CSV table of C-alpha atoms in Angstrom, one decimal:
chain,number,residue,atom,x,y,z
S,993,MET,CA,111.0,76.7,175.4
S,994,THR,CA,110.8,75.5,171.7
S,995,THR,CA,107.6,76.1,169.7
S,996,ASP,CA,106.8,72.4,169.7
S,997,ALA,CA,107.3,72.2,173.5
S,998,ALA,CA,105.2,75.3,174.0
S,999,ASN,CA,102.4,73.9,171.8
S,1000,GLN,CA,102.4,70.6,173.8
S,1001,TYR,CA,102.3,72.5,177.0
S,1002,SER,CA,99.4,74.7,175.8
S,1003,GLN,CA,97.4,71.6,174.6
S,1004,ALA,CA,98.1,69.7,177.8
S,1005,ALA,CA,96.9,72.8,179.9
S,1006,LYS,CA,93.7,73.0,177.9
S,1007,ILE,CA,93.0,69.3,178.2
S,1008,ASN,CA,93.7,69.4,181.9
S,1009,GLU,CA,91.3,72.4,182.2
S,1010,ARG,CA,88.5,70.3,180.6
S,1011,ILE,CA,89.2,67.3,182.8
S,1012,SER,CA,89.1,69.7,185.8
S,1013,ARG,CA,85.7,70.9,184.7
S,1014,LEU,CA,84.4,67.3,184.5
S,1015,GLN,CA,85.8,66.5,187.9
S,1016,GLN,CA,84.1,69.5,189.5
S,1017,HIS,CA,80.8,67.8,189.0
S,1018,GLY,CA,81.9,64.7,190.9
S,1019,GLY,CA,80.0,61.4,190.7
S,1020,ASP,CA,80.2,59.9,187.3
S,1021,ALA,CA,82.8,62.4,186.1
S,1022,ASP,CA,85.3,59.6,185.7
S,1023,ARG,CA,83.1,58.3,182.9
S,1024,GLY,CA,83.6,61.5,180.8
S,1025,ILE,CA,87.4,61.5,181.6
S,1026,SER,CA,87.6,57.9,180.6
S,1027,SER,CA,85.8,58.6,177.3
S,1028,LEU,CA,88.2,61.4,176.5
S,1029,LEU,CA,91.3,59.3,177.2
S,1030,ASP,CA,89.9,56.4,175.3
S,1031,ALA,CA,89.3,58.6,172.3
S,1032,ILE,CA,92.9,59.9,172.4
S,1033,ALA,CA,94.3,56.4,172.8
S,1034,ALA,CA,92.1,54.9,170.0
S,1035,SER,CA,93.4,57.0,167.2
S,1036,PRO,CA,96.9,55.9,166.0
S,1037,GLY,CA,97.7,57.1,162.5
S,1038,GLU,CA,94.9,59.5,162.5
S,1039,VAL,CA,94.7,63.2,163.2
S,1040,LEU,CA,92.9,63.8,166.5
S,1041,TYR,CA,91.3,67.3,166.7
S,1042,LEU,CA,89.8,68.3,170.1
S,1043,SER,CA,87.5,71.3,170.0
S,1044,GLU,CA,85.0,73.2,172.0
S,1045,ALA,CA,81.4,72.0,171.6
S,1046,ASP,CA,80.4,75.2,169.7
S,1047,THR,CA,79.5,75.9,166.1
S,1048,ARG,CA,83.0,77.2,165.4
S,1049,TRP,CA,84.7,74.0,166.7
S,1050,THR,CA,87.2,76.3,168.5
S,1051,THR,CA,90.5,74.5,168.8
S,1052,ILE,CA,91.6,72.9,172.1
S,1053,GLY,CA,94.4,70.6,170.8
S,1054,LEU,CA,95.7,68.5,167.8
S,1055,PHE,CA,97.6,65.3,167.8
S,1056,GLY,CA,99.0,63.1,165.0
S,1057,PRO,CA,100.3,63.9,161.5
S,1058,VAL,CA,98.5,67.2,161.1
S,1059,LEU,CA,100.2,68.4,157.9
S,1060,SER,CA,99.3,65.2,156.1
S,1061,LEU,CA,95.6,66.2,156.2
S,1062,LEU,CA,95.4,69.9,157.0
S,1063,PRO,CA,97.1,72.9,155.4
S,1064,ALA,CA,98.2,74.5,158.7
S,1065,GLU,CA,100.7,73.9,161.5
S,1066,VAL,CA,99.6,73.1,165.0
S,1067,ASP,CA,100.8,76.6,166.2
S,1068,GLU,CA,98.5,78.3,163.6
S,1069,PHE,CA,95.5,76.6,165.3
S,1070,LEU,CA,96.7,77.4,168.8
S,1071,GLU,CA,98.3,80.8,168.5
S,1072,ARG,CA,96.2,82.3,165.7
S,1073,ASP,CA,92.9,80.9,166.9
S,1074,LEU,CA,92.4,79.0,163.6
S,1075,SER,CA,89.6,76.4,163.8
S,1076,LEU,CA,88.9,73.4,161.7
S,1077,ILE,CA,85.6,74.6,160.3
S,1078,GLU,CA,87.4,77.6,158.7
S,1079,LEU,CA,89.2,75.1,156.5
S,1080,VAL,CA,86.1,73.3,155.4
S,1081,HIS,CA,84.6,73.9,151.9
S,1082,PRO,CA,81.9,76.6,152.2
S,1083,GLU,CA,79.3,74.3,150.6
S,1084,ASP,CA,80.0,71.7,153.4
S,1085,ALA,CA,80.6,73.8,156.5
S,1086,ALA,CA,77.0,74.5,157.5
S,1087,ARG,CA,75.8,71.0,156.8
S,1088,SER,CA,78.7,69.5,158.8
S,1089,VAL,CA,78.0,71.7,161.9
S,1090,ARG,CA,74.3,70.8,161.7
S,1091,SER,CA,75.2,67.1,161.6
S,1092,VAL,CA,77.4,67.3,164.6
S,1093,ASP,CA,74.9,69.4,166.5
S,1094,ASP,CA,72.2,66.8,165.8
S,1095,ALA,CA,74.5,64.0,167.0
S,1096,ILE,CA,75.2,66.0,170.2
S,1097,ARG,CA,71.5,66.6,170.8
S,1098,LYS,CA,70.8,62.9,170.3
S,1099,ARG,CA,73.8,61.9,172.4
S,1100,GLN,CA,75.2,59.9,169.5
S,1101,SER,CA,78.6,59.7,167.8
S,1102,PHE,CA,78.9,61.4,164.4
S,1103,ASP,CA,80.4,60.1,161.2
S,1104,ILE,CA,80.6,62.8,158.4
S,1105,THR,CA,82.6,63.6,155.3
S,1106,TYR,CA,83.6,67.1,154.1
S,1107,ARG,CA,86.1,68.8,151.9
S,1108,VAL,CA,89.0,70.7,153.4
S,1109,ARG,CA,91.5,73.0,151.7
S,1110,ARG,CA,94.9,71.6,150.6
S,1111,HIS,CA,98.2,73.4,150.6
S,1112,ASP,CA,98.0,73.9,146.8
S,1113,GLY,CA,94.5,75.6,147.1
S,1114,GLY,CA,92.6,72.5,146.0
S,1115,TRP,CA,90.4,70.4,148.2
S,1116,ARG,CA,90.7,66.9,149.7
S,1117,LEU,CA,87.9,64.8,151.2
S,1118,LEU,CA,88.1,63.9,154.9
S,1119,ARG,CA,86.1,61.6,157.1
S,1120,ASP,CA,85.4,62.9,160.6
S,1121,ARG,CA,84.3,60.4,163.2
S,1122,GLY,CA,83.8,61.6,166.7
S,1123,LYS,CA,81.6,62.3,169.6
S,1124,ALA,CA,81.0,64.8,172.4
S,1125,ILE,CA,82.5,64.3,175.8
S,1126,GLN,CA,79.7,65.1,178.3
S,1127,ASP,CA,79.6,65.8,182.0
S,1128,VAL,CA,77.4,64.0,184.4
S,1129,GLN,CA,74.5,66.3,183.7
S,1130,GLY,CA,74.7,65.5,180.0
S,1131,ARG,CA,76.1,68.8,178.9
S,1132,PRO,CA,78.8,68.6,176.1
S,1133,ARG,CA,82.1,69.8,177.3
S,1134,LEU,CA,84.3,69.2,174.2
S,1135,LEU,CA,84.3,67.4,170.9
S,1136,VAL,CA,86.7,64.7,169.7
S,1137,HIS,CA,87.2,64.6,165.9
S,1138,ARG,CA,89.1,61.7,164.5
S,1139,LEU,CA,90.1,62.8,161.0
S,1140,THR,CA,91.2,60.4,158.2
S,1141,LEU,CA,91.7,60.9,154.5
S,1142,VAL,CA,89.2,59.5,152.1
S,1143,SER,CA,91.5,58.4,149.3
S,1144,ALA,CA,90.6,57.3,145.7
S,1145,THR,CA,91.7,53.8,144.6
S,1146,ALA,CA,94.4,53.7,142.0
S,1147,THR,CA,92.4,51.3,139.8
S,1148,SER,CA,88.9,52.7,139.7
S,1149,THR,CA,87.2,56.1,139.5
S,1150,THR,CA,84.3,54.5,141.4
S,1151,GLY,CA,86.5,54.0,144.5
S,1152,GLU,CA,85.9,55.2,148.0
S,1153,GLU,CA,86.5,58.9,147.2
S,1154,ALA,CA,84.2,59.0,144.2
S,1155,THR,CA,81.5,57.2,146.1
S,1156,ALA,CA,81.8,59.5,149.0
S,1157,LEU,CA,81.8,62.6,146.7
S,1158,ARG,CA,78.7,61.4,144.9
S,1159,ALA,CA,76.9,60.9,148.2
S,1160,LEU,CA,78.0,64.3,149.4
S,1161,VAL,CA,76.8,66.0,146.2
S,1162,SER,CA,73.5,64.2,146.4
S,1163,GLN,CA,73.0,65.3,150.0
S,1164,LEU,CA,73.9,68.9,149.1
S,1165,GLU,CA,71.4,69.0,146.3
S,1166,THR,CA,68.7,67.6,148.5
S,1167,GLU,CA,69.4,70.3,151.1
S,1168,GLN,CA,69.3,73.0,148.3
S,1169,ARG,CA,65.9,71.7,147.1
S,1170,LEU,CA,64.6,71.9,150.6
S,1171,THR,CA,65.9,75.4,151.0
S,1172,ALA,CA,64.3,76.4,147.7
S,1173,CYS,CA,61.0,75.0,148.9
S,1174,GLU,CA,61.3,76.9,152.2
S,1175,ILE,CA,62.0,80.2,150.4
S,1176,HIS,CA,59.0,79.7,148.1
S,1177,ASP,CA,56.6,78.6,150.8
S,1178,GLY,CA,57.8,81.1,153.3
S,1179,PHE,CA,59.2,84.4,152.1
S,1180,VAL,CA,57.8,84.5,148.6
S,1181,GLN,CA,54.2,83.7,149.8
S,1182,LEU,CA,54.4,86.3,152.6
S,1183,ALA,CA,55.8,88.9,150.3
S,1184,ALA,CA,53.3,88.2,147.6
S,1185,GLY,CA,50.5,88.5,150.1
S,1186,ALA,CA,51.8,91.8,151.3
S,1187,LEU,CA,52.0,93.0,147.8
S,1188,MET,CA,48.4,92.0,147.1
S,1189,HIS,CA,47.2,93.9,150.2
S,1190,LEU,CA,49.0,97.0,149.1
S,1191,GLU,CA,47.7,96.8,145.5
S,1192,ALA,CA,44.1,96.4,146.9
S,1193,SER,CA,44.5,99.3,149.2
S,1194,ASP,CA,42.8,102.6,148.4
S,1195,VAL,CA,45.9,104.4,149.7
S,1196,ALA,CA,48.1,105.6,146.8
S,1197,ASN,CA,51.1,107.8,147.4
S,1198,ASP,CA,54.8,107.9,146.8
S,1199,GLU,CA,55.5,105.7,149.9
S,1200,THR,CA,53.1,102.9,148.9
S,1201,ARG,CA,54.3,103.0,145.3
S,1202,GLU,CA,57.9,102.6,146.5
S,1203,ALA,CA,56.9,99.8,148.9
S,1204,LYS,CA,55.3,97.9,146.0
S,1205,ARG,CA,58.3,98.4,143.8
S,1206,TRP,CA,60.6,97.0,146.5
S,1207,LEU,CA,58.3,94.0,147.2
S,1208,ARG,CA,58.2,93.1,143.5
S,1209,GLU,CA,62.0,93.3,143.3
S,1210,ALA,CA,62.4,91.2,146.4
S,1211,ILE,CA,60.0,88.5,145.0
S,1212,ASN,CA,61.9,88.5,141.7
S,1213,GLU,CA,65.2,88.1,143.5
S,1214,ALA,CA,63.8,85.3,145.7
S,1215,ARG,CA,62.6,83.5,142.6
S,1216,ARG,CA,66.0,83.9,141.0
S,1217,LEU,CA,67.6,82.3,144.1
S,1218,ILE,CA,65.1,79.5,143.9
S,1219,GLY,CA,66.0,78.9,140.3
S,1220,GLY,CA,69.7,78.6,141.3
S,1221,LEU,CA,69.0,76.2,144.2
S,1222,ARG,CA,66.5,74.1,142.3
S,1223,PRO,CA,67.1,74.3,138.6
S,1224,PRO,CA,63.7,74.5,136.9
S,1225,GLY,CA,63.2,71.8,134.2
S,1226,LEU,CA,66.1,69.6,135.2
S,1227,GLU,CA,64.2,66.8,136.9
S,1228,GLU,CA,61.4,66.9,134.4
S,1229,ALA,CA,63.2,67.4,131.1
S,1230,GLY,CA,67.0,67.1,131.6
S,1231,VAL,CA,70.0,69.3,131.2
S,1232,PRO,CA,69.2,71.0,127.8
S,1233,ALA,CA,65.9,72.3,129.1
S,1234,ALA,CA,67.4,73.4,132.4
S,1235,ILE,CA,70.2,75.3,130.7
S,1236,ASP,CA,67.7,76.9,128.3
S,1237,GLU,CA,65.6,78.1,131.2
S,1238,PHE,CA,68.6,79.2,133.1
S,1239,LEU,CA,69.7,81.4,130.1
S,1240,ALA,CA,66.3,82.8,129.6
S,1241,SER,CA,66.0,83.9,133.3
S,1242,ALA,CA,69.5,85.0,134.0
S,1243,HIS,CA,69.5,88.8,134.0
S,1244,ALA,CA,73.3,88.9,134.0
S,1245,PHE,CA,73.3,87.8,130.4
S,1246,SER,CA,71.0,90.5,129.0
S,1247,ASP,CA,74.0,92.4,127.5
S,1248,ILE,CA,75.8,89.3,126.2
S,1249,PRO,CA,74.1,87.0,123.7
S,1250,VAL,CA,74.4,83.4,124.7
S,1251,SER,CA,73.8,80.8,122.0
S,1252,LEU,CA,73.0,77.1,122.9
S,1253,HIS,CA,74.0,74.3,120.5
S,1254,LEU,CA,73.1,70.8,121.4
S,1255,ASP,CA,72.3,67.4,119.9
S,1256,ALA,CA,68.6,67.2,119.0
S,1257,ALA,CA,68.4,63.8,120.7
S,1258,PHE,CA,70.5,64.5,123.8
S,1259,PRO,CA,69.5,61.7,126.2
S,1260,ARG,CA,68.5,61.7,129.8
S,1261,LEU,CA,71.4,60.9,132.2
S,1262,ALA,CA,71.6,59.6,135.7
S,1263,PRO,CA,70.4,62.2,138.3
S,1264,THR,CA,73.8,62.8,139.7
S,1265,GLU,CA,75.3,63.2,136.2
S,1266,GLU,CA,72.6,65.7,135.2
S,1267,MET,CA,73.0,67.8,138.3
S,1268,THR,CA,76.8,67.8,138.1
S,1269,LEU,CA,76.8,68.7,134.4
S,1270,PHE,CA,74.2,71.5,134.9
S,1271,ARG,CA,76.2,73.0,137.8
S,1272,ILE,CA,79.5,73.0,135.8
S,1273,LEU,CA,77.8,74.6,132.8
S,1274,GLN,CA,76.1,77.1,135.1
S,1275,GLU,CA,79.4,78.1,136.7
S,1276,ALA,CA,81.2,78.3,133.4
S,1277,ILE,CA,78.5,80.6,131.9
S,1278,ASN,CA,78.6,82.7,135.1
S,1279,ASN,CA,82.3,83.1,134.8
S,1280,ALA,CA,82.2,84.1,131.1
S,1281,SER,CA,79.4,86.6,131.6
S,1282,LYS,CA,81.1,88.3,134.6
S,1283,HIS,CA,84.7,88.3,133.6
S,1284,SER,CA,85.2,87.8,129.8
S,1285,LYS,CA,84.0,91.1,128.5
S,1286,SER,CA,83.1,89.1,125.4
S,1287,GLU,CA,80.5,90.2,122.8
S,1288,ARG,CA,79.1,86.7,122.7
S,1289,ILE,CA,79.1,83.3,124.5
S,1290,ARG,CA,78.6,79.9,123.0
S,1291,VAL,CA,77.4,76.8,124.9
S,1292,ARG,CA,77.8,73.4,123.1
S,1293,LEU,CA,76.5,70.1,124.4
S,1294,ARG,CA,77.0,66.8,122.6
S,1295,HIS,CA,76.5,63.1,123.4
S,1296,VAL,CA,78.4,60.6,121.2
S,1297,ASP,CA,78.6,56.8,121.9
S,1298,GLY,CA,78.2,57.3,125.7
S,1299,LEU,CA,80.6,60.3,125.9
S,1300,VAL,CA,79.2,63.6,127.1
S,1301,ASP,CA,81.1,66.6,125.7
S,1302,ALA,CA,80.2,70.1,127.1
S,1303,GLU,CA,81.9,73.3,126.1
S,1304,VAL,CA,81.5,77.0,127.0
S,1305,ARG,CA,83.4,79.4,124.9
S,1306,ASP,CA,83.8,83.2,124.8
S,1307,TRP,CA,85.9,85.5,122.7
S,1308,GLY,CA,86.8,87.9,125.5
S,1309,VAL,CA,89.9,89.1,127.4
S,1310,GLY,CA,91.1,85.6,128.4
S,1311,PHE,CA,93.5,84.9,131.2
S,1312,GLU,CA,96.5,82.8,132.2
S,1313,PRO,CA,95.1,79.5,133.6
S,1314,GLU,CA,98.1,79.0,135.9
S,1315,ARG,CA,97.5,82.2,137.8
S,1316,LEU,CA,93.9,81.1,138.7
S,1317,ARG,CA,94.8,77.5,139.5
S,1318,ARG,CA,95.1,78.2,143.2
S,1319,SER,CA,92.9,81.2,143.8
S,1320,GLY,CA,90.1,80.7,141.2
S,1321,PHE,CA,87.4,79.2,143.5
S,1322,GLY,CA,85.0,78.7,140.5
S,1323,LEU,CA,87.5,76.7,138.6
S,1324,VAL,CA,88.4,74.6,141.6
S,1325,SER,CA,84.7,73.9,142.2
S,1326,MET,CA,84.2,72.8,138.6
S,1327,ARG,CA,87.2,70.5,138.7
S,1328,GLU,CA,86.0,68.9,141.9
S,1329,ARG,CA,82.5,68.3,140.4
S,1330,ALA,CA,84.1,66.8,137.3
S,1331,LYS,CA,86.2,64.5,139.4
S,1332,LEU,CA,83.3,62.8,141.0
S,1333,LEU,CA,82.1,61.7,137.6
S,1334,GLY,CA,85.5,60.5,136.6
S,1335,GLY,CA,85.6,63.3,134.0
S,1336,GLN,CA,88.1,65.8,132.7
S,1337,MET,CA,87.8,69.6,133.0
S,1338,GLN,CA,90.0,71.4,130.4
S,1339,VAL,CA,90.6,75.1,130.4
S,1340,THR,CA,92.2,76.8,127.4
S,1341,SER,CA,92.8,80.5,127.5
S,1342,ALA,CA,95.4,83.2,127.0
S,1343,PRO,CA,95.3,87.0,127.5
S,1344,GLY,CA,93.3,88.6,124.6
S,1345,GLU,CA,92.3,85.2,123.0
S,1346,GLY,CA,89.2,84.3,124.9
S,1347,THR,CA,88.5,81.2,126.9
S,1348,ILE,CA,87.2,77.6,126.2
S,1349,MET,CA,86.0,75.5,129.2
S,1350,ARG,CA,85.5,71.9,128.2
S,1351,PHE,CA,84.1,69.1,130.3
S,1352,ARG,CA,83.9,65.4,129.2
S,1353,PHE,CA,82.9,62.2,130.9
S,1354,GLU,CA,81.6,58.7,130.2
S,1355,SER,CA,77.9,58.5,131.0
S,1356,ALA,CA,76.8,55.5,133.0
S,1357,GLN,CA,73.4,55.4,131.2
């Protein structure tokens, strides 16, 4: 039996198994089977992905031009137990699973977008429209995902892909702000209360002193995480103030002087532009501090006639950009963020010659 034939047989067996489970409950089971068959029949030209109704989206079967959207063959999903969620961008995976779970709970269809890995190591944006196939008792038995590519128009950077990416980033930033609030109002407050009780206690020994030290470190670490999730100063004062506060609070830079050069009258930008610019600068500074072994880092930020020009430079060990084009997740993330603003991310580096990361885009303000 050929590999393709074996795959088809395996998928058919799994689908027949699910249909049998629906039939076992009798009564209105035909409605669930009909929904499944309608979903399969209603997706010409799309990739149809059938999965278990679990948080991993465990593969049941795939149909359509799989390699046009996903970086894996059908047999990799079926024989190696690869699931769709494993190919989704780490920043999008948890949100996507939650959205599908919410739709299942409300007995609604879902319509979400997320990034999946390409063959070259980059990311492409997919739209996933689907629903849960339920039995007569309302229990989800499997998920039907109808996958299509969200493609950019050839004539405009504000086409469907750019619009979807902006909405995606906006949603991610909203979720990060909510997470920051939950950490602050939950863990930080509880830890601070425990620390106050310990400090007010009359008991003083090595164990209590050690407990207080660990609590202080945990509170400081939580506040550092909050600063990364919700950049202080960004909403109130813009990118220059947020970067300045980020540099002042980032312990990783204590051994490497970081200088900030910016236009005195750098203007406020659109919220999406400010957040995207801040995240790119943050990632570039993190990369330089962790990997460059440079004695200094320079951050320059300019705004001239509507053009925003940001640069992070170090004088460290450098690298060959081509070697990191596929595996450098930080660089891929920065390029994807630059893309949603219609901007350009340029990396100039060579072994022993340091690195310059430059990001430019036309501001909408």
